[in-house]
Short mmCIF file of C-alpha atoms in Angstrom, two decimals:
data_model
loop_
_atom_site.label_atom_id
_atom_site.label_comp_id
_atom_site.label_asym_id
_atom_site.label_seq_id
_atom_site.Cartn_x
_atom_site.Cartn_y
_atom_site.Cartn_z
CA ASP A 1 153.15 -126.94 69.74
CA GLN A 2 150.51 -128.94 68.79
CA GLN A 3 152.05 -132.13 67.14
CA VAL A 4 148.98 -133.53 66.30
CA LYS A 5 146.23 -131.43 64.77
CA GLN A 6 142.66 -132.32 63.91
CA ASN A 7 141.43 -128.86 62.19
CA SER A 8 137.73 -129.63 61.54
CA PRO A 9 136.06 -129.51 65.09
CA SER A 10 132.80 -131.01 63.45
CA LEU A 11 131.59 -132.90 60.39
CA SER A 12 128.09 -133.26 59.45
CA VAL A 13 127.24 -136.61 57.26
CA GLN A 14 124.18 -138.25 55.81
CA GLU A 15 123.41 -141.77 56.71
CA GLY A 16 124.76 -144.36 53.94
CA ARG A 17 127.66 -141.71 52.96
CA ILE A 18 131.08 -141.65 53.19
CA SER A 19 132.51 -139.89 56.23
CA ILE A 20 136.37 -138.63 55.96
CA LEU A 21 138.12 -137.35 58.71
CA ASN A 22 141.52 -135.43 58.71
CA CYS A 23 144.48 -135.49 60.82
CA ASP A 24 148.22 -133.73 60.50
CA TYR A 25 151.08 -134.51 62.53
CA THR A 26 154.75 -132.36 62.33
CA ASN A 27 157.24 -134.68 64.04
CA SER A 28 158.31 -136.74 61.35
CA MET A 29 159.62 -139.62 64.40
CA PHE A 30 155.94 -140.61 64.84
CA ASP A 31 155.82 -144.33 63.51
CA TYR A 32 152.79 -145.42 64.67
CA PHE A 33 149.02 -143.87 64.58
CA LEU A 34 145.64 -144.81 65.97
CA TRP A 35 142.16 -143.60 65.94
CA TYR A 36 140.12 -143.63 68.60
CA LYS A 37 136.22 -142.99 68.94
CA LYS A 38 134.63 -141.47 72.21
CA TYR A 39 130.92 -141.25 73.34
CA PRO A 40 129.88 -138.25 75.50
CA ALA A 41 130.79 -138.92 79.45
CA GLU A 42 132.79 -142.35 78.21
CA GLY A 43 136.45 -142.95 77.76
CA PRO A 44 137.57 -143.49 74.18
CA THR A 45 137.64 -146.83 72.64
CA PHE A 46 140.35 -148.16 70.25
CA LEU A 47 138.68 -148.17 66.40
CA ILE A 48 141.99 -148.43 63.72
CA SER A 49 145.55 -148.38 63.47
CA ILE A 50 148.38 -147.76 61.28
CA SER A 51 152.15 -148.41 61.11
CA SER A 52 154.18 -146.04 59.36
CA ILE A 53 155.50 -148.99 56.99
CA LYS A 54 152.01 -149.05 55.54
CA ASP A 55 149.85 -146.16 53.72
CA LYS A 56 146.44 -148.24 54.31
CA ASN A 57 144.92 -150.46 56.92
CA GLU A 58 141.15 -151.45 56.76
CA ASP A 59 138.59 -153.05 58.88
CA GLY A 60 135.12 -153.26 57.81
CA ARG A 61 133.61 -149.93 57.06
CA PHE A 62 136.74 -148.05 58.51
CA THR A 63 139.84 -147.27 56.56
CA VAL A 64 142.89 -145.45 57.53
CA PHE A 65 145.06 -143.87 55.10
CA LEU A 66 148.40 -142.39 55.64
CA ASN A 67 150.50 -140.25 53.59
CA LYS A 68 153.86 -139.61 55.06
CA SER A 69 155.39 -137.32 52.87
CA ALA A 70 152.46 -135.03 53.60
CA LYS A 71 152.71 -135.69 57.26
CA HIS A 72 148.54 -136.68 57.04
CA LEU A 73 146.34 -139.41 58.01
CA SER A 74 142.74 -139.44 57.30
CA LEU A 75 140.08 -142.00 58.74
CA HIS A 76 137.13 -142.89 56.17
CA ILE A 77 133.94 -144.53 57.16
CA VAL A 78 131.57 -145.86 54.54
CA PRO A 79 128.69 -146.28 54.78
CA SER A 80 128.24 -143.96 57.57
CA GLN A 81 125.73 -145.06 60.19
CA PRO A 82 123.91 -142.89 62.89
CA GLY A 83 125.75 -144.94 65.71
CA ASP A 84 128.94 -143.61 64.08
CA SER A 85 128.28 -140.30 65.84
CA ALA A 86 130.80 -139.41 68.23
CA VAL A 87 134.24 -137.62 68.65
CA TYR A 88 137.16 -138.85 67.00
CA PHE A 89 140.71 -138.41 68.43
CA CYS A 90 143.59 -139.56 66.34
CA ALA A 91 146.78 -140.20 67.67
CA ALA A 92 150.34 -140.73 67.12
CA SER A 93 153.18 -142.44 68.91
CA ALA A 94 157.21 -142.25 68.05
CA TYR A 95 159.06 -145.32 69.35
CA ASN A 96 162.52 -144.13 69.51
CA GLN A 97 160.71 -141.23 71.80
CA GLY A 98 159.47 -142.78 74.48
CA GLY A 99 156.06 -144.36 72.96
CA LYS A 100 153.62 -142.17 74.65
CA LEU A 101 150.77 -141.12 72.75
CA ILE A 102 149.86 -137.96 71.48
CA PHE A 103 146.30 -136.89 70.66
CA GLY A 104 144.68 -134.54 68.23
CA GLN A 105 141.90 -132.29 69.56
CA GLY A 106 139.12 -134.68 68.06
CA THR A 107 136.49 -133.94 65.50
CA GLU A 108 132.68 -134.38 66.34
CA LEU A 109 130.78 -136.47 63.76
CA SER A 110 127.56 -136.32 63.28
CA VAL A 111 125.66 -138.76 61.02
CA LYS A 112 122.25 -137.68 60.22
CA PRO A 113 119.58 -140.42 59.21
CA ASP B 1 136.50 -159.18 82.52
CA GLY B 2 139.77 -157.28 82.68
CA GLY B 3 139.68 -153.06 82.45
CA ILE B 4 140.03 -150.04 84.06
CA THR B 5 137.69 -148.80 86.81
CA GLN B 6 137.40 -144.98 87.68
CA SER B 7 135.57 -143.88 90.38
CA PRO B 8 133.45 -142.01 91.13
CA LYS B 9 132.14 -140.91 87.94
CA TYR B 10 130.74 -137.59 89.13
CA LEU B 11 132.76 -135.42 91.77
CA PHE B 12 132.14 -132.35 93.19
CA ARG B 13 134.49 -129.99 94.95
CA LYS B 14 134.49 -126.88 97.27
CA GLU B 15 136.76 -124.47 96.42
CA GLY B 16 140.16 -124.86 98.30
CA GLN B 17 139.57 -128.52 98.91
CA ASN B 18 141.82 -131.05 97.31
CA VAL B 19 139.81 -134.09 95.97
CA THR B 20 141.41 -137.80 94.73
CA LEU B 21 140.36 -139.49 91.62
CA SER B 22 140.40 -143.27 91.78
CA CYS B 23 141.75 -145.37 88.84
CA GLU B 24 142.35 -148.93 89.26
CA GLN B 25 143.39 -151.66 86.22
CA ASN B 26 143.36 -155.46 86.27
CA LEU B 27 145.04 -155.88 83.03
CA ASN B 28 148.71 -156.22 84.12
CA HIS B 29 149.70 -152.94 82.17
CA ASP B 30 152.88 -151.49 83.18
CA ALA B 31 152.11 -148.00 82.26
CA MET B 32 149.19 -146.04 83.10
CA TYR B 33 148.08 -142.09 82.17
CA TRP B 34 146.19 -139.55 83.28
CA TYR B 35 144.68 -137.12 81.05
CA ARG B 36 142.08 -134.05 81.16
CA GLN B 37 139.39 -133.12 78.53
CA ASP B 38 138.46 -129.87 77.71
CA PRO B 39 136.22 -129.08 75.20
CA GLY B 40 137.83 -128.04 72.36
CA GLN B 41 141.04 -128.92 73.31
CA GLY B 42 141.24 -132.72 72.89
CA LEU B 43 143.07 -134.78 75.34
CA ARG B 44 146.05 -133.55 77.35
CA LEU B 45 148.31 -135.42 79.23
CA ILE B 46 148.69 -134.59 83.12
CA TYR B 47 150.89 -137.26 84.47
CA TYR B 48 152.22 -140.66 83.40
CA SER B 49 153.70 -143.51 85.48
CA GLN B 50 155.81 -146.20 83.27
CA ILE B 51 156.35 -148.69 86.06
CA VAL B 52 155.55 -148.95 90.01
CA ASN B 53 157.13 -146.49 92.06
CA ASP B 54 157.82 -144.08 89.12
CA PHE B 55 156.06 -141.30 87.52
CA GLN B 56 156.74 -138.16 85.36
CA LYS B 57 154.78 -135.04 84.71
CA GLY B 58 153.03 -134.39 81.64
CA ASP B 59 152.40 -131.53 79.73
CA ILE B 60 149.55 -129.78 82.41
CA ALA B 61 151.21 -131.19 86.27
CA GLU B 62 150.47 -128.08 87.77
CA GLY B 63 148.30 -128.38 90.95
CA TYR B 64 148.37 -132.17 90.44
CA SER B 65 149.71 -134.93 92.58
CA VAL B 66 150.09 -138.85 91.41
CA SER B 67 151.46 -141.73 93.38
CA ARG B 68 151.89 -145.55 92.01
CA GLU B 69 152.47 -147.64 94.91
CA LYS B 70 150.91 -150.54 93.32
CA LYS B 71 150.67 -151.89 89.78
CA GLU B 72 147.14 -151.71 89.45
CA SER B 73 146.48 -148.36 91.06
CA PHE B 74 147.26 -144.90 89.89
CA PRO B 75 145.31 -142.45 91.66
CA LEU B 76 144.98 -138.76 91.07
CA THR B 77 145.04 -136.09 93.24
CA VAL B 78 143.40 -132.26 92.44
CA THR B 79 144.85 -130.08 94.77
CA SER B 80 143.56 -126.17 95.68
CA ALA B 81 146.54 -125.05 93.60
CA GLN B 82 145.08 -126.36 89.92
CA LYS B 83 143.11 -123.05 89.18
CA ASN B 84 140.78 -124.48 86.80
CA PRO B 85 140.23 -128.20 87.58
CA THR B 86 136.30 -128.59 86.32
CA ALA B 87 136.79 -130.95 83.70
CA PHE B 88 136.31 -134.71 82.61
CA TYR B 89 139.68 -136.91 83.66
CA LEU B 90 140.38 -140.05 81.77
CA CYS B 91 143.07 -142.74 82.87
CA ALA B 92 144.54 -145.08 80.87
CA SER B 93 146.96 -148.00 80.85
CA SER B 94 149.34 -149.93 78.27
CA ILE B 95 151.32 -152.92 78.28
CA ASP B 96 154.24 -151.26 77.97
CA PHE B 97 155.11 -147.58 78.28
CA ARG B 98 157.30 -147.59 74.79
CA ARG B 99 155.27 -149.93 72.57
CA GLN B 100 151.98 -148.63 71.46
CA GLU B 101 151.23 -151.31 68.52
CA GLY B 102 147.87 -152.99 68.82
CA ASN B 103 145.36 -151.20 70.49
CA GLY B 104 147.26 -148.70 72.32
CA TYR B 105 145.85 -147.82 75.72
CA THR B 106 142.57 -149.13 77.30
CA PHE B 107 140.99 -146.10 78.74
CA GLY B 108 138.32 -145.76 81.78
CA SER B 109 135.13 -144.34 81.62
CA GLY B 110 136.04 -141.26 83.32
CA THR B 111 135.40 -138.97 86.05
CA ARG B 112 133.53 -135.64 85.83
CA LEU B 113 134.80 -133.13 88.40
CA THR B 114 132.90 -129.76 89.00
CA VAL B 115 133.73 -126.85 91.01
CA VAL B 116 131.23 -125.76 93.24
#
């Protein structure tokens, strides 16, 4: 059972435009969500996170939105840059269920100049 | 600089051989994890350890073994029982198993294992 799903395996965006990456989850006990960025042959690096008590968190060009009723979160990148081209993973955890992170399948973002 | 070191970066294994992937951290983190990445399947949890001398199976533990004799080290052995071991293996750590606030996990740079 895939508790965290990223249904778009890939996304292509023009430089300067907005990139929107989506993530859906099924476990209503999840209370903390993170986005990681991964380049080929490297480990993922933390990008941004959001607690379930918030519906938005912003850090520079990156904003994460959380819609708890829809069990959906999204990552917005504005403006997109070629260096943003990477695989993006969303992850979720539930403190009262052990806290370990459950990852989605990843979305490969390609930002074209 | 604190971080996680995985070695080797590339590893080739013959059919029927056991191989051990190294993971060392100097972050003083209690919890450590092993993930496997395959194309289109994201990150799947193999084993995790909450504290020294303790570890639990993740979602795909068959054919793998681990040990946690020291806080800093969490080696993964890929045994001959693992039917499809070719993959990218990632080690991670976190301050505390139950709390993932902040950055969550810190990942190593990975080991690419290929069966030849």
